[in-house]
CSV table of C-alpha atoms in Angstrom, one decimal:
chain,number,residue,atom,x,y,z
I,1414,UNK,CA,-50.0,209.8,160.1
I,1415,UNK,CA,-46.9,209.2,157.9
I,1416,UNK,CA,-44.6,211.9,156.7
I,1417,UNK,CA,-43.6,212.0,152.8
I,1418,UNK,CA,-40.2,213.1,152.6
I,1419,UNK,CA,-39.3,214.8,148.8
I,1420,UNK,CA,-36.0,214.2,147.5
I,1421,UNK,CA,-35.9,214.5,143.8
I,1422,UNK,CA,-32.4,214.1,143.7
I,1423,UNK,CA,-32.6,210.6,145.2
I,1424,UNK,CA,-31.4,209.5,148.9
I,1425,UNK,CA,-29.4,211.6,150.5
I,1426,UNK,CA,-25.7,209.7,151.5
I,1427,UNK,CA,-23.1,212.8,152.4
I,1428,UNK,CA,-23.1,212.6,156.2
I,1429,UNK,CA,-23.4,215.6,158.2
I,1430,UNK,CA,-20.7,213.7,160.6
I,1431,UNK,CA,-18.7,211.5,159.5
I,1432,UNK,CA,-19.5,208.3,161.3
I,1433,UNK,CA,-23.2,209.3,161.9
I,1434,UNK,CA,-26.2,208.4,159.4
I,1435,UNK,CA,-27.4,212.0,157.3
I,1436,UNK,CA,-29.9,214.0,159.6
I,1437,UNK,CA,-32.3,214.2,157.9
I,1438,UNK,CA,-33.0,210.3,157.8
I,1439,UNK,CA,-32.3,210.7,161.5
I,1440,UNK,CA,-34.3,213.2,162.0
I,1441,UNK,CA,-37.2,211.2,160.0
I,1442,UNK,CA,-36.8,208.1,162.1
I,1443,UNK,CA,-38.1,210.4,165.1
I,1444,UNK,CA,-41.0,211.0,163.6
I,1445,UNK,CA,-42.0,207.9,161.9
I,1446,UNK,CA,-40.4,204.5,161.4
I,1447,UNK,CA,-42.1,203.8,157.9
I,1448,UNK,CA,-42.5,206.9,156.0
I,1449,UNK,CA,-43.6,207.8,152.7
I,1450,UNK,CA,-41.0,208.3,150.1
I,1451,UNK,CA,-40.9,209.9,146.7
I,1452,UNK,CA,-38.3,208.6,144.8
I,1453,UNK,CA,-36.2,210.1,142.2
I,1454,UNK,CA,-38.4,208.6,139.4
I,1455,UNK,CA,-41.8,210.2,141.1
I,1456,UNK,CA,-42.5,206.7,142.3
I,1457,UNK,CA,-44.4,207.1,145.8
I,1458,UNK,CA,-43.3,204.3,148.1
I,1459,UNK,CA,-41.3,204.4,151.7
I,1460,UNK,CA,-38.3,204.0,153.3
I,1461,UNK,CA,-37.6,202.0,156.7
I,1462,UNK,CA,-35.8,203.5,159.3
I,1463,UNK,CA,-36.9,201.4,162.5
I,1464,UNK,CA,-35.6,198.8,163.6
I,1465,UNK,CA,-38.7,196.3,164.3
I,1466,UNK,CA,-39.8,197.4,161.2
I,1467,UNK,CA,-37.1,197.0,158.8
I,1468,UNK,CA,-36.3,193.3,160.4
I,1469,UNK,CA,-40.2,192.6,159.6
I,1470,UNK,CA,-39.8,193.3,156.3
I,1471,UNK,CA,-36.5,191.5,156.0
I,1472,UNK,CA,-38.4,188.5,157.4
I,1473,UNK,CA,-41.8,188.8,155.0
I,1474,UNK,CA,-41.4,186.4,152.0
I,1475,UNK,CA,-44.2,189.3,151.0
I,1476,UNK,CA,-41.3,191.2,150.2
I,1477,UNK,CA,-39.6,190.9,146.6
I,1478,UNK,CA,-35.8,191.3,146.5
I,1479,UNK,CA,-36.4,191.3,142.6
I,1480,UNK,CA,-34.9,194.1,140.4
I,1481,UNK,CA,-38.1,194.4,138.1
I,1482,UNK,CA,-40.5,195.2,141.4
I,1483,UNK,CA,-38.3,197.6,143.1
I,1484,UNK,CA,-37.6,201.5,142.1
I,1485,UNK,CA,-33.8,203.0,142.5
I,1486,UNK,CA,-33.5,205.6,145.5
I,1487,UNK,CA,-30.8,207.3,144.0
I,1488,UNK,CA,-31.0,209.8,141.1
I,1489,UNK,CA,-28.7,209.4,137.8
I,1490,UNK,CA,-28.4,208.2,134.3
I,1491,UNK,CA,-27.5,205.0,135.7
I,1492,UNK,CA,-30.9,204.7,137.6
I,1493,UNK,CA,-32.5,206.5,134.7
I,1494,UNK,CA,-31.4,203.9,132.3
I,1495,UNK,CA,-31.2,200.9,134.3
I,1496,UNK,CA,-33.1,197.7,132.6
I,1497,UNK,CA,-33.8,194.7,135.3
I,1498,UNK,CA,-32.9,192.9,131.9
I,1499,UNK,CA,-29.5,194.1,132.6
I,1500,UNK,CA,-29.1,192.1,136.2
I,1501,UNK,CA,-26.7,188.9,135.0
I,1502,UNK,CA,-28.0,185.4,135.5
I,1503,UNK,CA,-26.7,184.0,139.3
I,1504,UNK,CA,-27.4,187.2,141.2
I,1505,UNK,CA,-29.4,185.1,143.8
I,1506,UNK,CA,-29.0,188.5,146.0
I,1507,UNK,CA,-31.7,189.6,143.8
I,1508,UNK,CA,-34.0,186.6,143.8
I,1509,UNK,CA,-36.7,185.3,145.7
I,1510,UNK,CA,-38.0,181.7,146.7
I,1511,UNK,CA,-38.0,179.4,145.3
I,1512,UNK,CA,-34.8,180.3,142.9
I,1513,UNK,CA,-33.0,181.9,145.3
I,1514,UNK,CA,-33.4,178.8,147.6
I,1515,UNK,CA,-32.2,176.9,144.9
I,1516,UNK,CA,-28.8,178.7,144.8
I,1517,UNK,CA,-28.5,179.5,148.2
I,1518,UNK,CA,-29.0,175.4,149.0
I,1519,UNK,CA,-26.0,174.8,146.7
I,1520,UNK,CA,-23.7,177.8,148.2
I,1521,UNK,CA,-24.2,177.5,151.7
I,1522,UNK,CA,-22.6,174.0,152.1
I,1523,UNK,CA,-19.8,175.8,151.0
I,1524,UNK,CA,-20.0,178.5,153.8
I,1525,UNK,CA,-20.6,176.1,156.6
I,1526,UNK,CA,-19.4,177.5,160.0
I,1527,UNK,CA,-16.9,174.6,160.4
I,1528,UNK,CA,-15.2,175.2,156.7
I,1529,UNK,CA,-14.6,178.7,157.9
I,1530,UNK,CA,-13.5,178.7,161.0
I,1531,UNK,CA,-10.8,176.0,159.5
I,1532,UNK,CA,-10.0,179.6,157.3
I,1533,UNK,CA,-8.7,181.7,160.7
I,1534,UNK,CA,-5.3,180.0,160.6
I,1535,UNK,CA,-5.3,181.2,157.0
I,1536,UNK,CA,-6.9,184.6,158.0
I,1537,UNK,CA,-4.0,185.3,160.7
I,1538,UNK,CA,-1.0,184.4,158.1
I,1539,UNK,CA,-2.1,186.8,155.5
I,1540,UNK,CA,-3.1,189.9,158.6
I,1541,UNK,CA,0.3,188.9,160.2
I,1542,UNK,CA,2.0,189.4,156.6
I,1543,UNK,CA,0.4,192.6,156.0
I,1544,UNK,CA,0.9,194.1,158.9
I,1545,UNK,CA,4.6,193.3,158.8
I,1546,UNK,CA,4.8,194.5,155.1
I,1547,UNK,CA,3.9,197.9,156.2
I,1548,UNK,CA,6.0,198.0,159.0
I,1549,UNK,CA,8.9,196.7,157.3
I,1550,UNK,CA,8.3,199.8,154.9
I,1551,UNK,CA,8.1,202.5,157.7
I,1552,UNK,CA,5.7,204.7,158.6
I,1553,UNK,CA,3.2,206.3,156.7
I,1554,UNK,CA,1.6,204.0,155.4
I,1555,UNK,CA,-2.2,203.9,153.7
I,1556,UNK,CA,-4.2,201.4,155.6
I,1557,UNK,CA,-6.6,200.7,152.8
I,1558,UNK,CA,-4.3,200.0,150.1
I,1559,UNK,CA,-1.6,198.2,152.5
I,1560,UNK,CA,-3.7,196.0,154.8
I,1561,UNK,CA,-7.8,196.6,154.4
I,1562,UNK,CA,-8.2,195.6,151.0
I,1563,UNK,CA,-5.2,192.6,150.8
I,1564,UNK,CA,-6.7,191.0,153.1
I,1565,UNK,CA,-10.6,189.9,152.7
I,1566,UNK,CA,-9.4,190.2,148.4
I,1567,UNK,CA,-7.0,187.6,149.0
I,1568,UNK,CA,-8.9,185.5,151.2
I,1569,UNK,CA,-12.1,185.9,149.0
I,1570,UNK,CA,-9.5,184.9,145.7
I,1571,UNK,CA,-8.0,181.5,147.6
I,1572,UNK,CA,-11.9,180.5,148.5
I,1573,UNK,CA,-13.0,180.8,144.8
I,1574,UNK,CA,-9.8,180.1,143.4
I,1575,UNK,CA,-9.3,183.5,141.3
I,1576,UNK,CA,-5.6,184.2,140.9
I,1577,UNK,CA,-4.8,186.6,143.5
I,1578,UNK,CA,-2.2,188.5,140.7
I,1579,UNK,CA,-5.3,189.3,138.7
I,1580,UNK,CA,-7.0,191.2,140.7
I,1581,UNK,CA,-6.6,194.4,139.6
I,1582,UNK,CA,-8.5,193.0,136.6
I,1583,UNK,CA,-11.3,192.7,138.5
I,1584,UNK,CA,-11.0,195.6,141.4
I,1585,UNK,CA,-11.1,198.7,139.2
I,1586,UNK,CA,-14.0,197.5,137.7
I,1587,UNK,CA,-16.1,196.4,140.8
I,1588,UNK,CA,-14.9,199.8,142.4
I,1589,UNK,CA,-16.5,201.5,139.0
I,1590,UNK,CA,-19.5,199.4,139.4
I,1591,UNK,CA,-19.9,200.3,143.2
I,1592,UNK,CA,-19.4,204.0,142.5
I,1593,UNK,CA,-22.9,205.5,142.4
I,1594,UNK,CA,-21.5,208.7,140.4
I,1595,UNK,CA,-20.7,206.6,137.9
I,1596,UNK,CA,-22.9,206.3,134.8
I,1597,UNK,CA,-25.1,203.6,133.2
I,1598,UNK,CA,-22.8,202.8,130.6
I,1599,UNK,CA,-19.5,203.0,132.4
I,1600,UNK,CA,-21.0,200.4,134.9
I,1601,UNK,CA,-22.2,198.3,132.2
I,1602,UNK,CA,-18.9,198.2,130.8
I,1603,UNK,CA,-17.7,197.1,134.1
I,1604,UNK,CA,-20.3,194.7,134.2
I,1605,UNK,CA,-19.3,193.1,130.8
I,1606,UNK,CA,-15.5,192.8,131.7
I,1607,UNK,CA,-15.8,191.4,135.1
I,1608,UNK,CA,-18.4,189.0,133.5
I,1609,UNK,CA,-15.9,188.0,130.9
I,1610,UNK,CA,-13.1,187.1,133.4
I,1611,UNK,CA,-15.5,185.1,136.0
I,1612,UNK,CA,-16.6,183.2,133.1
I,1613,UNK,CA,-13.2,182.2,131.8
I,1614,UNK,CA,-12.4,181.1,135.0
I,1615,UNK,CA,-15.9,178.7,134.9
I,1616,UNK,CA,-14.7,177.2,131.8
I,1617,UNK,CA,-11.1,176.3,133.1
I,1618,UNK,CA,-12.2,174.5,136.2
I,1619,UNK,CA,-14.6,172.2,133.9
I,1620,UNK,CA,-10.8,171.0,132.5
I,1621,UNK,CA,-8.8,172.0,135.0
I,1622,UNK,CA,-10.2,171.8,138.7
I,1623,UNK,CA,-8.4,173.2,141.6
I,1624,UNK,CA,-9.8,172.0,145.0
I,1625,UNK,CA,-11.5,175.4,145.3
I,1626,UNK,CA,-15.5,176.8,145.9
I,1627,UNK,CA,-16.1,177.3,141.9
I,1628,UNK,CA,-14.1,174.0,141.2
I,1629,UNK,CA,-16.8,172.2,143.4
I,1630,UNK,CA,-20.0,174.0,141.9
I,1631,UNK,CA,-18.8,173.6,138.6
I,1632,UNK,CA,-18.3,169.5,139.6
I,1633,UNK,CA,-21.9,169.6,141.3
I,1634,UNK,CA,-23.4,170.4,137.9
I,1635,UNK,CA,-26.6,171.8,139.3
I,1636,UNK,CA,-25.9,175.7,138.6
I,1637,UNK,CA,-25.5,176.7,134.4
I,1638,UNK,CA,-22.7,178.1,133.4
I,1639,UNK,CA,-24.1,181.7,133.4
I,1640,UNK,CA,-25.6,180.9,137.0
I,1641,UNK,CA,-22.0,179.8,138.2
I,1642,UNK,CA,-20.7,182.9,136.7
I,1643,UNK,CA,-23.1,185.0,138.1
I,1644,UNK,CA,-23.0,183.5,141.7
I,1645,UNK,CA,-19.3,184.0,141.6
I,1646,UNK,CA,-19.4,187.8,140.8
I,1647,UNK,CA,-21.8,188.2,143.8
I,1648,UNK,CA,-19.5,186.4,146.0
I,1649,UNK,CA,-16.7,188.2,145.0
I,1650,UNK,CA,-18.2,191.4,145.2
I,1651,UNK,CA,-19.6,190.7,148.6
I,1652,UNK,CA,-16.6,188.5,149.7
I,1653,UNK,CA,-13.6,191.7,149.9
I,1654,UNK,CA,-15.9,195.5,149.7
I,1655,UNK,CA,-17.7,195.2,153.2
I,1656,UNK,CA,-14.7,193.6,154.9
I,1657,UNK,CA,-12.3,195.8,153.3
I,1658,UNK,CA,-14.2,199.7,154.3
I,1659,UNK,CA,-14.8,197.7,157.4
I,1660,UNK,CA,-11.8,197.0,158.6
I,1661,UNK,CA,-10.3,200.9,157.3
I,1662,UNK,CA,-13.5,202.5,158.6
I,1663,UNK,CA,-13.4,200.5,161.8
I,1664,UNK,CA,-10.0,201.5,162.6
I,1665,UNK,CA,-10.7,204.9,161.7
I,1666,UNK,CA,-13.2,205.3,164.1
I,1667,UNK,CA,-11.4,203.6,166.7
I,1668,UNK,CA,-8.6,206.0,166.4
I,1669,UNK,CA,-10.7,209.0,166.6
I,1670,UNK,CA,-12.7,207.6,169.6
I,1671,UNK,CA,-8.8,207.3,172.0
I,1672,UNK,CA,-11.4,206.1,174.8
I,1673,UNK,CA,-12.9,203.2,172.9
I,1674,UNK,CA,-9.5,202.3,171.3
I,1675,UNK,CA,-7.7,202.1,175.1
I,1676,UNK,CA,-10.5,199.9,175.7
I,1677,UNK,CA,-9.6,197.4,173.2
I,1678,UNK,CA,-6.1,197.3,174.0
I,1679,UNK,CA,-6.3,197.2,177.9
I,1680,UNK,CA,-8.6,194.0,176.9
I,1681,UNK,CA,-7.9,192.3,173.8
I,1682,UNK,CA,-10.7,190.1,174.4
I,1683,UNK,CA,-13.3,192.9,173.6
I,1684,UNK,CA,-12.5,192.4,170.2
I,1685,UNK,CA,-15.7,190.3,169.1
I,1686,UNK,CA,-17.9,192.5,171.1
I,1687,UNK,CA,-15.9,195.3,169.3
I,1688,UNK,CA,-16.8,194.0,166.2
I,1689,UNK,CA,-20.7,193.5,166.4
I,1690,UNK,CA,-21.0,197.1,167.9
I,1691,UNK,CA,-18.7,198.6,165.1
I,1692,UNK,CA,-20.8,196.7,162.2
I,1693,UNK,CA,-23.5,198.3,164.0
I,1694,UNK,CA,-22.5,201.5,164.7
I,1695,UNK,CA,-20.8,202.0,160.8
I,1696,UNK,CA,-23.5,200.0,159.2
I,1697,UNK,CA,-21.6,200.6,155.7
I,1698,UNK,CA,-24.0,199.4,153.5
I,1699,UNK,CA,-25.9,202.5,152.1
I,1700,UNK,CA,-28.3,201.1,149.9
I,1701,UNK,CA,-29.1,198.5,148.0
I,1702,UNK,CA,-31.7,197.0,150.5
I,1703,UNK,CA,-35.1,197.5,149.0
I,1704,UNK,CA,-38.0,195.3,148.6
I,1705,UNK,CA,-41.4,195.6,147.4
I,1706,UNK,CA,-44.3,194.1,148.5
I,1707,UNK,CA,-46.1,191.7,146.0
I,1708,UNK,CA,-49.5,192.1,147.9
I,1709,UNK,CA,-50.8,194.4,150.4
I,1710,UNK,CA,-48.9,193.9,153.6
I,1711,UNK,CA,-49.6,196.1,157.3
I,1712,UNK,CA,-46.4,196.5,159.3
I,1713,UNK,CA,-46.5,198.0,162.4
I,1714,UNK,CA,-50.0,199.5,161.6
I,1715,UNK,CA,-49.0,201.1,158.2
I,1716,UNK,CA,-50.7,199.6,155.1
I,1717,UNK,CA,-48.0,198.9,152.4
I,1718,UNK,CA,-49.5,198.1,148.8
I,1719,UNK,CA,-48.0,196.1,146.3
I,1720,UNK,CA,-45.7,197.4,144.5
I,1721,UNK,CA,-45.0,200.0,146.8
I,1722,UNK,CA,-41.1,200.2,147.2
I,1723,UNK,CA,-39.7,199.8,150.4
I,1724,UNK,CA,-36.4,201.3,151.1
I,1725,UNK,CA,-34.7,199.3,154.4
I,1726,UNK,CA,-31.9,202.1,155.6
I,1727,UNK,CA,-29.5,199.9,157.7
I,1728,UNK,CA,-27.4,202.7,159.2
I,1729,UNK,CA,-30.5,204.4,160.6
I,1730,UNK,CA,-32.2,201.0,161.7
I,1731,UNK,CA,-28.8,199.8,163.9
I,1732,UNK,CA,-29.2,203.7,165.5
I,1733,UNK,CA,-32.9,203.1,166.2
I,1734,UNK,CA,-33.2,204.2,170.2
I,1735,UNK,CA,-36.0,201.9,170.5
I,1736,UNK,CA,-33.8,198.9,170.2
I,1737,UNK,CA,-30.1,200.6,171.3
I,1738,UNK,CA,-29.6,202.1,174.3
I,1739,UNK,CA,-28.3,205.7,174.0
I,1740,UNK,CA,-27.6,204.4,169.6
I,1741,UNK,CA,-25.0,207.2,168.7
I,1742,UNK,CA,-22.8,206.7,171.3
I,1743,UNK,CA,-19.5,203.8,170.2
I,1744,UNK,CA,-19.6,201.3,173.3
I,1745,UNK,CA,-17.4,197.8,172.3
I,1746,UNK,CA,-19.1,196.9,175.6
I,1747,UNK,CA,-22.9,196.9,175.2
I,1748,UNK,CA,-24.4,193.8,175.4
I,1749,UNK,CA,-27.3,194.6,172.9
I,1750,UNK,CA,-24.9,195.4,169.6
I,1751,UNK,CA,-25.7,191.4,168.6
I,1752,UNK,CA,-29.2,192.4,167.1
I,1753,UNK,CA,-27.9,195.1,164.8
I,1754,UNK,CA,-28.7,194.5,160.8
I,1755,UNK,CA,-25.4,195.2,159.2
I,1756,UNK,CA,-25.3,191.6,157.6
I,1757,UNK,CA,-28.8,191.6,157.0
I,1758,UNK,CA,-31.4,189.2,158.1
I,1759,UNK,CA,-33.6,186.3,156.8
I,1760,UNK,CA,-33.1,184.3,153.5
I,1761,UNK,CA,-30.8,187.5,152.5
I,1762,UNK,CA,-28.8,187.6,155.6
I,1763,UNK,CA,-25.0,187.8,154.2
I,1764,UNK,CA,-24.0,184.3,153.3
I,1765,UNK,CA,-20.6,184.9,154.2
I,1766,UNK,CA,-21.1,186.8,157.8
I,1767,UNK,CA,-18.9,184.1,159.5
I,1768,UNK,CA,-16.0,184.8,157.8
I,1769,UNK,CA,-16.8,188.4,157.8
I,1770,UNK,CA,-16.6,188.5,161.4
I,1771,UNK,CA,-13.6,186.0,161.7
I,1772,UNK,CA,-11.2,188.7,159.1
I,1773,UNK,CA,-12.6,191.6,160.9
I,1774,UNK,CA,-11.5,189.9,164.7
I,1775,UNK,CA,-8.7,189.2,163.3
I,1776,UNK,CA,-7.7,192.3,161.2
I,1777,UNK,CA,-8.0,194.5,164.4
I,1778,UNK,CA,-6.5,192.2,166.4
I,1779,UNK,CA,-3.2,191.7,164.6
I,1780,UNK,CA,-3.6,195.8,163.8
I,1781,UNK,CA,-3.2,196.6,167.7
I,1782,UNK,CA,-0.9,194.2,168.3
I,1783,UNK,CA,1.4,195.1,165.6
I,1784,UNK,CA,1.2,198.7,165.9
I,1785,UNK,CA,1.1,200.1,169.5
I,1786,UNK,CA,1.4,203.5,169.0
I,1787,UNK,CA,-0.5,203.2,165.7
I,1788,UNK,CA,-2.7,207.1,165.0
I,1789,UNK,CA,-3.5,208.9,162.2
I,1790,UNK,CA,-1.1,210.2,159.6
I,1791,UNK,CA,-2.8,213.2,159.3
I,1792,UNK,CA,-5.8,215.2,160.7
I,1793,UNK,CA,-9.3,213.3,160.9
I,1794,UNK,CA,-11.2,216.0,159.4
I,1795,UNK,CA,-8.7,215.4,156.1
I,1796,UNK,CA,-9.9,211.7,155.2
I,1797,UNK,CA,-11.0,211.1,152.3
I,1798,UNK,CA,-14.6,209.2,152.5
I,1799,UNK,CA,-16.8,207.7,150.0
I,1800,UNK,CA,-20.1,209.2,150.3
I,1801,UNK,CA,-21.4,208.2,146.7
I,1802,UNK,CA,-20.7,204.6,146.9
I,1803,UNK,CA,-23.0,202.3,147.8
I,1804,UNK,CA,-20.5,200.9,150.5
I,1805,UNK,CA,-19.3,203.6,153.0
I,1806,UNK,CA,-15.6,203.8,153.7
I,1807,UNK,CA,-12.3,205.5,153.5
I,1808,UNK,CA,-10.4,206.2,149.9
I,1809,UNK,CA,-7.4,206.0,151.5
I,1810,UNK,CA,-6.4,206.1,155.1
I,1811,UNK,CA,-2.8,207.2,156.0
I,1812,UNK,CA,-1.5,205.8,159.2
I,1813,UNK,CA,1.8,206.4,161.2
I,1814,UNK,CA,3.1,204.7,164.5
């Protein structure tokens, strides 16, 4: 029998620990995998906490992605007001097959594992700048701010050619947008601004192209204006907030964890191992992984019906003990962390994970290499985290060596 958990005020995000999923959602997964769900609009659907189960669904082509067949698990005017009308053109996040194979057909040609492995060289210049900035300036120094954010912004800005000095233009607003405490209309407004800027940027490189990602989409002429504008904002989005709470939450956790971090340094080649089990283990995404069936579909023996939203929790998934050995404990070592769902999986799975992994490999790297005695600036339990955004991570993260 399934269990129907009540939360009227939507899913819960504050964690009891810092680095651990809520209880309660832990404390579900024990008892059932797929369990009923009563979201904050009354709607009675599920949420996934296995990890069998939440890759099936991943999988299904069953499964919508679309705005208009899913229900928000999070409480607020934003959710109370929100209008799938609303979602720009280009978000092929939020698309199914066939349209989201169209878009995803002309994007991944420019995510080939070959184009970005050509961007490490790249990756290491602007890490080895960064980290040199800060020491340059002295300890302390906030990580996020002086090295976590520069680096997948500016990489992400050089790929689709955006001017890495307007950033800010486009950062407050994407943070505003990210913010679940945030309002409907304040992340409308948001919307509108960032839409305005990518779509300036659309129109110069039909006049003026620069050699970069949107200059060859906009030469392919297969995507609409809109489309290309709306594609862009997704990339850009997903292109610097992952990395960036990534890298500052990664290093976090490996300073607060001296065994795991001694580790890393005694063996420097741990690092890509260190990265897959830290994706795992951090799992940053929150929400923002739902799907609803479009016709009845049984997974794992429970009957889902159509229109039934489905809720995929990553964090508790990658802590599933039925697929990770002894899953709350950090080990760069285990040889299992490779299945984790941190980027995703099947047509969704993050278009960009190559170069996700490549700035993160290389972020800690040049990190510990840079900073030996590198620690926190000030006590553990006094970091500020972001429990309301849909992205985990650290506000700011002060650092000393």
């Amino acid at each position: 029998m399934t269990e129907t958990i009540h939360l009227g005020n939507g899913l819960p995000t504050a964690r009891d620990t810092p680095l651990d999923p809520p209880e309660v959602i832990s404390r579900l997964r024990a008892q059932a995998p797929i369990a009923r769900f009563t979201y904050p609009d009354g709607h009675e659907g599920w949420i996934v906490t296995g990890h069998a189960q939440a890759r099936a669904i991943l999988a299904d082509p069953r499964f919508s992605s679309r705005l208009e067949y899913v229900h928000a698990p999070v409480a607020g005017d934003r959710a109370a007001n929100f209008n799938p009308a609303d979602v720009p053109p280009g978000m092929f996040n939020k698309m199914d097959a066939p349209e989201h194979t169209r878009f995803r057909k002309q994007l991944a040609g420019q995510f080939t594992a070959r184009r970005m492995n050509q961007l490490t060289e790249r990756v290491t210049e602007i890490a080895e700048e960064h980290a040199k900035a800060m020491l340059a300036q002295g300890p302390p120094a906030d990580l996020v701010s002086g090295y976590a954010l520069p680096i997948p912004s500016l990489v992400i800005c050089e790929l689709l050619g955006i001017p890495y000095g307007d950033r800010e233009t486009f950062q407050a607003d994407i943070s505003k947008l990210m913010d679940m405490e945030n309002g409907h209309e304040e992340a409308m407004a948001a919307v509108g601004r960032t839409w305005g800027y990518v779509a300036g940027l659309v129109h110069r490189r039909k006049s003026e192209p620069a050699g970069d990602l949107l200059s060859d989409l906009v030469a392919a002429g297969d995507l609409t204006d809109p489309e290309l504008t709306g594609a862009a904002i997704a990339l850009l989005i997903a292109g610097y907030e992952t990395s960036s709470n990534m890298i500052a939450l990664g290093t976090y956790t490996l300073l607060t964890q001296p065994d795991q971090l001694a580790a890393l340094r005694a063996d420097p080649s741990l690092v890509d191992g260190a990265v897959e089990e830290l994706l795992r283990y951090l799992t940053v995404l929150q929400v923002g992984t739902e799907r609803a069936p479009l016709e009845d579909v049984e997974i794992d023996g429970v009957l889902m019906k159509a229109g039934e939203t489905a809720l995929i929790h990553l964090p508790a998934a990658n802590r599933d003990p039925a697929r990770f050995a002894d899953p709350d404990r950090l080990d760069i070592t285990r040889t299992d962390a490779g299945g984790h769902l941190a980027l995703g999986h099947g047509i969704h799975q993050c278009l960009g994970h190559q170069l996700a992994r490549i700035e993160l490999r290389i972020a800690y790297s040049t990190l510990l290499s840079h900073f030996p005695d590198l620690r926190l600036a000030v006590p553990a339990e006094e970091i500020e985290l972001r429990p309301g955004a849909g992205v985990y991570g650290a506000v700011r993260l002060p650092i000393t060596w």
